[in-house]
mmCIF file of C-alpha atoms (C1' of nucleotides) in Angstrom:
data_model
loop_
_atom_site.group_PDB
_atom_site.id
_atom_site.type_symbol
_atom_site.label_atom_id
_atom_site.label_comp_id
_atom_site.label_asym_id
_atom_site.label_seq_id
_atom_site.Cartn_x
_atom_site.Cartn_y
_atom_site.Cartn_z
ATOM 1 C CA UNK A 1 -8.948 -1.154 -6.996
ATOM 2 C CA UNK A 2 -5.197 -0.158 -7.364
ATOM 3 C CA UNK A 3 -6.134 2.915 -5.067
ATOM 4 C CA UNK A 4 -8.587 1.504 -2.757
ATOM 5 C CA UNK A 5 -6.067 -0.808 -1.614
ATOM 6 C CA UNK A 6 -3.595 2.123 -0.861
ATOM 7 C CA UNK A 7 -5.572 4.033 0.182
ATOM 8 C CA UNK A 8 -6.693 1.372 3.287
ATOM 9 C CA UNK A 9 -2.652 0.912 3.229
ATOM 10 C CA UNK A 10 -2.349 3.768 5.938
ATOM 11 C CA UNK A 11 -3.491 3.519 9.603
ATOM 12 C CA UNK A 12 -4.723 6.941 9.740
ATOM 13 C CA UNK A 13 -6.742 6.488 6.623
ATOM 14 C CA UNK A 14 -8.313 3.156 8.017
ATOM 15 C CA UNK A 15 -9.203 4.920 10.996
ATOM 16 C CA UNK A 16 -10.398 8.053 9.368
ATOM 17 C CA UNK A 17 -13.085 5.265 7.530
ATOM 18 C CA UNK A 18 -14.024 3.902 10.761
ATOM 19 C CA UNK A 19 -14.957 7.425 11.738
ATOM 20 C CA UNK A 20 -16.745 8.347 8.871
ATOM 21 C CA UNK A 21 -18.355 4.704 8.554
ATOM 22 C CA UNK A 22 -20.175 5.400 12.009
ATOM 23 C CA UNK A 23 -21.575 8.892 11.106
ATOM 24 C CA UNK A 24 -21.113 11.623 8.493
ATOM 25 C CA UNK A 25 -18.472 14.315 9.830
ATOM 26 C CA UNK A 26 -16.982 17.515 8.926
ATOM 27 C CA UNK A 27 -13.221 17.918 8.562
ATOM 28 C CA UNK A 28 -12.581 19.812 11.122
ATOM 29 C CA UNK A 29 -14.405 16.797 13.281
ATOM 30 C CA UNK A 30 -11.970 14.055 11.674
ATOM 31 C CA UNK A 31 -8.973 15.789 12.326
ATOM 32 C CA UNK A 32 -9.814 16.668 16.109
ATOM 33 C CA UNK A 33 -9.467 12.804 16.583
ATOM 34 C CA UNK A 34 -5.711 12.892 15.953
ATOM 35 C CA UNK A 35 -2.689 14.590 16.681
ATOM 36 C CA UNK A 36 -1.561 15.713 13.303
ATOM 37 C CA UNK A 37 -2.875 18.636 11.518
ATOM 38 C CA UNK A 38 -5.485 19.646 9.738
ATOM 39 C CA UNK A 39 -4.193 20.080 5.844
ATOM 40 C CA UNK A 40 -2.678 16.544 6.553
ATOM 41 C CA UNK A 41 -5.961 15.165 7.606
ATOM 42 C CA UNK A 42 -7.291 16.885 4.402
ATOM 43 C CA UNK A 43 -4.709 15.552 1.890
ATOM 44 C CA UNK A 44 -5.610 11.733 3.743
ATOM 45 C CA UNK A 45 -9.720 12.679 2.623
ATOM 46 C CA UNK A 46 -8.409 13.432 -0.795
ATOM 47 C CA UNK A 47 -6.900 10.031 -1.114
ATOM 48 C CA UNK A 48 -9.974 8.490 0.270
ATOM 49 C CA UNK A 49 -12.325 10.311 -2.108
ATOM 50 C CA UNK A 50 -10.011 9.749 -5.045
ATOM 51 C CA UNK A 51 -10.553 5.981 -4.089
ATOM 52 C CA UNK A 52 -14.221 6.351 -4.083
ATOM 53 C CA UNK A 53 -13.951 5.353 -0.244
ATOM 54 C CA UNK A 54 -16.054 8.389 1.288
ATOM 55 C CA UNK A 55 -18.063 11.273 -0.320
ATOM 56 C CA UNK A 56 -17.698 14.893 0.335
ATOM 57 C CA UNK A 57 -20.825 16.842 1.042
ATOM 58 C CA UNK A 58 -21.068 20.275 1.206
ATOM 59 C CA UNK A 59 -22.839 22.424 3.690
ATOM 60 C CA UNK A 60 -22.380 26.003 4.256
ATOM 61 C CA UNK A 61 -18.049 26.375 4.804
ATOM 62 C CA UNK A 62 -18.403 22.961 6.270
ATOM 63 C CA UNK A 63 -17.342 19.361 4.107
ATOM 64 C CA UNK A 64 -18.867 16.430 5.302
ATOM 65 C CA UNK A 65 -17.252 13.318 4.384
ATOM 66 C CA UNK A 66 -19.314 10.009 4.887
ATOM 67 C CA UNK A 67 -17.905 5.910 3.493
ATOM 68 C CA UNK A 68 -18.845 4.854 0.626
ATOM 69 C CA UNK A 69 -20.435 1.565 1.162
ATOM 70 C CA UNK A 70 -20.384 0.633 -2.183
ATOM 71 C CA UNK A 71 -16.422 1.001 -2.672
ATOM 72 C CA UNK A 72 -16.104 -0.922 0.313
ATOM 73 C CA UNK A 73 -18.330 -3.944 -1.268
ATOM 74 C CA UNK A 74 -16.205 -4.023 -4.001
ATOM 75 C CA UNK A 75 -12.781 -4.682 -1.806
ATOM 76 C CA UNK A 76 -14.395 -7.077 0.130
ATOM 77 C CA UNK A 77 -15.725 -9.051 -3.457
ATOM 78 C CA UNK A 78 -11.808 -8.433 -4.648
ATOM 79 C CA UNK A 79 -10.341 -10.250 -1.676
ATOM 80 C CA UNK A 80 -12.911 -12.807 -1.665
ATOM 81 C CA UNK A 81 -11.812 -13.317 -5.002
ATOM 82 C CA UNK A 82 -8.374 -14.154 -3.881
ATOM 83 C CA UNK A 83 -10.067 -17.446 -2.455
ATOM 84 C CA UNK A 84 -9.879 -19.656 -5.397
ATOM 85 C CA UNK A 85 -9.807 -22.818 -6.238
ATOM 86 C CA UNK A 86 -6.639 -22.900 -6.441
ATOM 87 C CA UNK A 87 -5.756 -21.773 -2.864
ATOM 88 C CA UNK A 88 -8.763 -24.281 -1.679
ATOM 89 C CA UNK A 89 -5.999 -26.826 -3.393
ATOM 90 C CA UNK A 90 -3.177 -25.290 -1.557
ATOM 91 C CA UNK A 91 -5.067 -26.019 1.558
ATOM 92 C CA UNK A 92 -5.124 -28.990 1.676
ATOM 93 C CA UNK A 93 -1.564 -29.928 0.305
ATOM 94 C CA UNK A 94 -1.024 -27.787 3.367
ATOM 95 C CA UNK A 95 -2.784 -30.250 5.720
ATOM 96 C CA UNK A 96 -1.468 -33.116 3.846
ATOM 97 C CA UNK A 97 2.065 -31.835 4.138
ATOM 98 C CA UNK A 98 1.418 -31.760 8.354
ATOM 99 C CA UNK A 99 -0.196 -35.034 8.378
ATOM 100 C CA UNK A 100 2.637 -36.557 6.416
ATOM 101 C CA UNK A 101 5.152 -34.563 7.366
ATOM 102 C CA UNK A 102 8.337 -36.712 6.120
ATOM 103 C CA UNK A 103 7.092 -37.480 2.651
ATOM 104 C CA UNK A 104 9.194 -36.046 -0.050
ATOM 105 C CA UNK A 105 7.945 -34.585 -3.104
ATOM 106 C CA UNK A 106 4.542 -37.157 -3.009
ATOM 107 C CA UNK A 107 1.919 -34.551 -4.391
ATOM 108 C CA UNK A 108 4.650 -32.272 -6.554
ATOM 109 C CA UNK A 109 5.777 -33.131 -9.546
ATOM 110 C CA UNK A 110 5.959 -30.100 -11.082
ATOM 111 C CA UNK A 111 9.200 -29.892 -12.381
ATOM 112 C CA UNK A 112 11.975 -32.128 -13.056
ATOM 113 C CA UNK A 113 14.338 -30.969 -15.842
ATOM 114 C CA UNK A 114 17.639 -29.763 -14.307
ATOM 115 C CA UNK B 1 -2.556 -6.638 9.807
ATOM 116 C CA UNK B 2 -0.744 -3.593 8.942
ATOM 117 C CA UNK B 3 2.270 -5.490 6.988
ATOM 118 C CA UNK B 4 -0.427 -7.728 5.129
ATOM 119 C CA UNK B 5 -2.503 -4.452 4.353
ATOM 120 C CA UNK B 6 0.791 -3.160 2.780
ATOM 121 C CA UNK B 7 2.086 -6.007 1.355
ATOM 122 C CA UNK B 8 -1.152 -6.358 -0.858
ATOM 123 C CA UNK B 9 -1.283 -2.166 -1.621
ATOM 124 C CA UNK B 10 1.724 -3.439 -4.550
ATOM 125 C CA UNK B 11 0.149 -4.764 -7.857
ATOM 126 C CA UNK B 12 3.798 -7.267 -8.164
ATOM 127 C CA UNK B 13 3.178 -8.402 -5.051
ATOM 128 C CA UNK B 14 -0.695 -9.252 -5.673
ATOM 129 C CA UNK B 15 0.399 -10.774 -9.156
ATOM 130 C CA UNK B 16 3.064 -12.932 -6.830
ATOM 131 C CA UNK B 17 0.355 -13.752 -4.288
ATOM 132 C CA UNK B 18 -1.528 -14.656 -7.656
ATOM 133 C CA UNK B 19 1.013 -17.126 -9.125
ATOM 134 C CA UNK B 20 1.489 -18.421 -5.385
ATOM 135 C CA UNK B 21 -1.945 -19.393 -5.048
ATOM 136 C CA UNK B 22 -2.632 -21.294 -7.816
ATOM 137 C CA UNK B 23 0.684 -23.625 -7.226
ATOM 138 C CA UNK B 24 3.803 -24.092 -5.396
ATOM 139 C CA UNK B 25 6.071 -21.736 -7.445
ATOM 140 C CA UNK B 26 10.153 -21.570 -6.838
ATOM 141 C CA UNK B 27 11.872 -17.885 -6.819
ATOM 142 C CA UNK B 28 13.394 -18.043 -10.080
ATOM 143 C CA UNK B 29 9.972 -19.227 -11.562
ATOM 144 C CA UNK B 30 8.272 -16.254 -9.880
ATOM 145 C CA UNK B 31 10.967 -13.882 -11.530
ATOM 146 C CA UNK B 32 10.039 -15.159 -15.128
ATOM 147 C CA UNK B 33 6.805 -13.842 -14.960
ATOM 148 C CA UNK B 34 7.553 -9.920 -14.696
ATOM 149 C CA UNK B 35 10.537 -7.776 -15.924
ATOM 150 C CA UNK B 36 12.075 -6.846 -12.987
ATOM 151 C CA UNK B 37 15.477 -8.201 -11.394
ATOM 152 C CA UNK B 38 15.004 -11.370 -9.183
ATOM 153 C CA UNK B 39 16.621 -9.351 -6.410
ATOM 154 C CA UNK B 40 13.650 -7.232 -6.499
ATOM 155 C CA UNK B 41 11.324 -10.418 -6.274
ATOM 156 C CA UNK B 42 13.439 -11.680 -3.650
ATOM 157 C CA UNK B 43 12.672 -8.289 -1.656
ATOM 158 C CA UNK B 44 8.733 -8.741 -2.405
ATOM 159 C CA UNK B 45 8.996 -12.015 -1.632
ATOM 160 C CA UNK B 46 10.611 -11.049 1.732
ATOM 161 C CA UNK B 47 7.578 -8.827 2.480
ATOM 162 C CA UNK B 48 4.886 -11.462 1.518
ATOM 163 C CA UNK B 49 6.792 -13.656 3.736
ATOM 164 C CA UNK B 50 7.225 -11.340 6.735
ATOM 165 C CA UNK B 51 3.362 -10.567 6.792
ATOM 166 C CA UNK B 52 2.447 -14.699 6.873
ATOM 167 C CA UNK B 53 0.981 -14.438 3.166
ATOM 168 C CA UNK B 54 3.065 -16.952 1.581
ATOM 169 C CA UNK B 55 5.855 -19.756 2.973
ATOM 170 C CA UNK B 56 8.974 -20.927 2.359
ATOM 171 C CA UNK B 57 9.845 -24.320 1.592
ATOM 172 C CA UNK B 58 13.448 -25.402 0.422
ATOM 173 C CA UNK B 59 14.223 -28.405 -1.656
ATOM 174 C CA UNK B 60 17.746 -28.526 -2.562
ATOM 175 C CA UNK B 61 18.944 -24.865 -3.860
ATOM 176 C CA UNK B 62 15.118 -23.834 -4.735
ATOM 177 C CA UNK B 63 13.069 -22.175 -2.678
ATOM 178 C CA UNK B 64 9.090 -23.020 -3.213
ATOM 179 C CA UNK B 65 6.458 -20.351 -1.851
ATOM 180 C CA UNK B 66 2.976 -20.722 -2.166
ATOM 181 C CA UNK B 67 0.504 -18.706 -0.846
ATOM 182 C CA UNK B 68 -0.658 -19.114 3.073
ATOM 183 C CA UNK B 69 -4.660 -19.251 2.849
ATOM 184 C CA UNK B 70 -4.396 -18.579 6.318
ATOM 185 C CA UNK B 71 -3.479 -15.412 6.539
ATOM 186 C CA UNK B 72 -5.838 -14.586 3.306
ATOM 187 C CA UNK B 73 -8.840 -15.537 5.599
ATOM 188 C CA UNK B 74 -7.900 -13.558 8.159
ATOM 189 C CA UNK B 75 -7.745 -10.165 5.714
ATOM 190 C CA UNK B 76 -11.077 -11.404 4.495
ATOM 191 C CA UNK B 77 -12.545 -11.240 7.987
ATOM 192 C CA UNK B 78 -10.843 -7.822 8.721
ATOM 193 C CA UNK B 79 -12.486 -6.596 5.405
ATOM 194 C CA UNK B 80 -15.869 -7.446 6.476
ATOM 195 C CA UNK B 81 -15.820 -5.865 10.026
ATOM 196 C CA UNK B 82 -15.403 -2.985 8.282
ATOM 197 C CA UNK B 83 -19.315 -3.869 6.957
ATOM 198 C CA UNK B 84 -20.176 -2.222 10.997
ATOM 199 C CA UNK B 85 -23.935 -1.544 11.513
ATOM 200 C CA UNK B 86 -22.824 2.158 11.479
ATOM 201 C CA UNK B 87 -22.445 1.267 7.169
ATOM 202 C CA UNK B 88 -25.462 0.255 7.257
ATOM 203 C CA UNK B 89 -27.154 3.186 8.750
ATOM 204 C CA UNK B 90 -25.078 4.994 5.750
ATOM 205 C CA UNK B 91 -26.436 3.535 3.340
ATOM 206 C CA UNK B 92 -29.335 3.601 4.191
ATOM 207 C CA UNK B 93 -29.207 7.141 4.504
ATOM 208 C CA UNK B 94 -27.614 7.433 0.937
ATOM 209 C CA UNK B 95 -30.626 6.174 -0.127
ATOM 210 C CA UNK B 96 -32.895 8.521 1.180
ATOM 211 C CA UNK B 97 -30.850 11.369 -0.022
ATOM 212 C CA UNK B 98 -31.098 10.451 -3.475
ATOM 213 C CA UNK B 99 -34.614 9.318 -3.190
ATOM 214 C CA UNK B 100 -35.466 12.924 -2.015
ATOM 215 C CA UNK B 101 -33.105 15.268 -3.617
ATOM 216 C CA UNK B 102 -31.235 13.667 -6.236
ATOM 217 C CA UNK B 103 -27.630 15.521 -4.688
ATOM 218 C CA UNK B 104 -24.687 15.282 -6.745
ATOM 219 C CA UNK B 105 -22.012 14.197 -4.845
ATOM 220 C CA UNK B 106 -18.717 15.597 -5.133
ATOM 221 C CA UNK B 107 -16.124 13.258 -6.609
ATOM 222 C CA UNK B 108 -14.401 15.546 -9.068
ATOM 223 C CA UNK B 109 -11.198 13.139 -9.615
ATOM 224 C CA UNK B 110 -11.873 14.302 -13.435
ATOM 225 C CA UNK B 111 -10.359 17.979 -12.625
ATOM 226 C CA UNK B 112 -7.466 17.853 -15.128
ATOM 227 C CA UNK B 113 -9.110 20.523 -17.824
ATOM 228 C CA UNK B 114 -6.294 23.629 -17.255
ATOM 229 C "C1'" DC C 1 38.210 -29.473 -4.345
ATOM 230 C "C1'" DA C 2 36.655 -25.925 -7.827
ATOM 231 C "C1'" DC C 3 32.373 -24.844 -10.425
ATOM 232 C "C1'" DT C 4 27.633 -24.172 -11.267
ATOM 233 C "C1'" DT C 5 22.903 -23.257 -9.908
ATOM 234 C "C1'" DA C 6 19.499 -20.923 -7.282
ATOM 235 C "C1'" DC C 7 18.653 -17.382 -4.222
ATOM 236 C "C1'" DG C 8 19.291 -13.924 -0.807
ATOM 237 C "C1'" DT C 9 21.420 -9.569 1.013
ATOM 238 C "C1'" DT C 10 23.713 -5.031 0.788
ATOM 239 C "C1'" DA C 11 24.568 -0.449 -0.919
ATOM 240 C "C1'" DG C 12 23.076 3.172 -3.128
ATOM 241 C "C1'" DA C 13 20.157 5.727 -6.679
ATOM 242 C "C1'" DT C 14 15.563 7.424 -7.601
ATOM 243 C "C1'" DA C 15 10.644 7.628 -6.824
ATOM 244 C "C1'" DT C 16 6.692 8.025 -3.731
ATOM 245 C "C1'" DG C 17 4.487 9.217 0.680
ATOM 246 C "C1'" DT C 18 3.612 11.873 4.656
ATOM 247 C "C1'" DC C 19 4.078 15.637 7.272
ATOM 248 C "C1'" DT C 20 4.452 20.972 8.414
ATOM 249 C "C1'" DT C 21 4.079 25.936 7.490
ATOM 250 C "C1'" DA C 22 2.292 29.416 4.661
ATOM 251 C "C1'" DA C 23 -0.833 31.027 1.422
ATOM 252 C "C1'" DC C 24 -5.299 30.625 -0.772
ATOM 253 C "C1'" DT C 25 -10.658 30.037 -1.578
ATOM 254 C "C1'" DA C 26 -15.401 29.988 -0.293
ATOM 255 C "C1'" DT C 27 -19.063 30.920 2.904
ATOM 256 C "C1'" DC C 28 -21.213 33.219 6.549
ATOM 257 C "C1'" DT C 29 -21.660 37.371 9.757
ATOM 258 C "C1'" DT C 30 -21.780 42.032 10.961
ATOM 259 C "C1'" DA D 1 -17.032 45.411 2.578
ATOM 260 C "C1'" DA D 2 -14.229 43.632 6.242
ATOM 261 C "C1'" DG D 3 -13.495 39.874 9.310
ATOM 262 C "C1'" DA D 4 -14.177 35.243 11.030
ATOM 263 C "C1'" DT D 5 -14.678 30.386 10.104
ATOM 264 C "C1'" DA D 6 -13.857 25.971 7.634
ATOM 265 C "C1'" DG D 7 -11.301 23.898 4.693
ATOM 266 C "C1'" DT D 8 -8.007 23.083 0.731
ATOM 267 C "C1'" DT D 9 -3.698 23.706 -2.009
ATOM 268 C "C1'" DA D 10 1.360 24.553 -2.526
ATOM 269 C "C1'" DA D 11 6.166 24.154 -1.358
ATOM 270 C "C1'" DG D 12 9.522 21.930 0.752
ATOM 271 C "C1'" DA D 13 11.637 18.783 4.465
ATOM 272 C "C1'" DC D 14 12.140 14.202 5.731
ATOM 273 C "C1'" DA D 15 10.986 9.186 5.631
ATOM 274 C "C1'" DT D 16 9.911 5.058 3.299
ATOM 275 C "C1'" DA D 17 9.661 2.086 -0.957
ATOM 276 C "C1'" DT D 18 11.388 0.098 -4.953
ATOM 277 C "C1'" DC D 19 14.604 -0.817 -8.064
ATOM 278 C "C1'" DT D 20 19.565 -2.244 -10.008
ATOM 279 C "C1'" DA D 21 24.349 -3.874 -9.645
ATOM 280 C "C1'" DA D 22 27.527 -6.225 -7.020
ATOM 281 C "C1'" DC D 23 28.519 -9.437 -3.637
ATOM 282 C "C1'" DG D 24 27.518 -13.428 -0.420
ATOM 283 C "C1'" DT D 25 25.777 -18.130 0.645
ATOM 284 C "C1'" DA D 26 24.276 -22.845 0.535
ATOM 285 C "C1'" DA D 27 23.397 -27.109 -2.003
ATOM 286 C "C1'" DG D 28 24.344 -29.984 -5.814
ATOM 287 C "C1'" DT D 29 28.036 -31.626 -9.607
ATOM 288 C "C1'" DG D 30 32.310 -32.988 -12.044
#
DNA sequence: CACTTACGTTAGATATGTCTTAACTATCTT
DNA sequence: AAGATAGTTAAGACATATCTAACGTAAGTG
């Protein structure tokens, strides 16, 4: 997951996703759709495929690169997983905190050795 | 979305964002859980700040973060409008392909053999 | 007031990332 | 076989990240 989550780290990558998350497309098609060149384009896919985020395809000279759907379930079950109970608690000290805004230490008592 | 993107890409930071989220947690706390310097946890903590994933609070000379679910709901809904139709239509057309051919698809991230 | 506690910030070293140019590989065409 | 096409890999320049050590700051304490 380390890698997925670098790998989406980068704007270009991200976009290159979106790309290849609409349709399957060769290299040479990816890297048309920015301003940087080609073997930088390519060194972005091998990130992505290292990831597991898109699949490489061969046909003829061509590489077609398409998202890997099932890479991109998993991130989206990781950072639902981030929304645990315990942040569901953190919510609402948060709205208690607003409501209440002047009372001092009411909910925390966490520590109080100095 | 960029800085929270790249805020989460560190593993400290996620274990931070971890700690964070299950309870109000001062700096020096934080620090005691990894090996590093606190000035380096200051810094990540900086970062998680500056992209709205955790707040500041200060009682006396601490400083208590916790974790903003805010922001955390708002990387889950990026994450899943990257679920477009146009993955869909993948998929489904992953299917087919192995249904029909049984292709082998060409993630060779196990290429270390010299 | 000086002193401690709790943290942050700065400066600088080292590691990692991202880009370009040049060279390389594989496939198709003639 | 030679050349064209599509793409990757390698080497190196430059930028960004991450860490440590030293210093700075603000609130509590004797």
């Amino acid at each position: 997951m380390d890698a997925v989550l670098k790998a989406i780290a980068e704007p270009r990558r991200r976009q290159i996703l979106r790309l290849v998350g609409e349709r399957e497309m060769a290299a040479g098609e990816i890297a048309d759709h920015f301003d940087i060149t080609r073997p930088a384009i390519s060194q972005h896919l091998k990130i992505l495929r290292e990831a597991h985020l898109v699949t490489e395809r061969r046909e003829g000279t061509r590489r077609l690169y398409r998202a890997e759907p099932e890479t991109l379930a998993e991130l989206r079950t990781f950072v639902e997983e981030f929304w645990t109970p315990g942040l569901q608690r953190l919510r609402d000290l948060a709205e208690a905190t607003e409501t209440a805004a002047s009372t001092r230490a009411a909910t925390e008592d966490d520590k109080e050795t100095p």
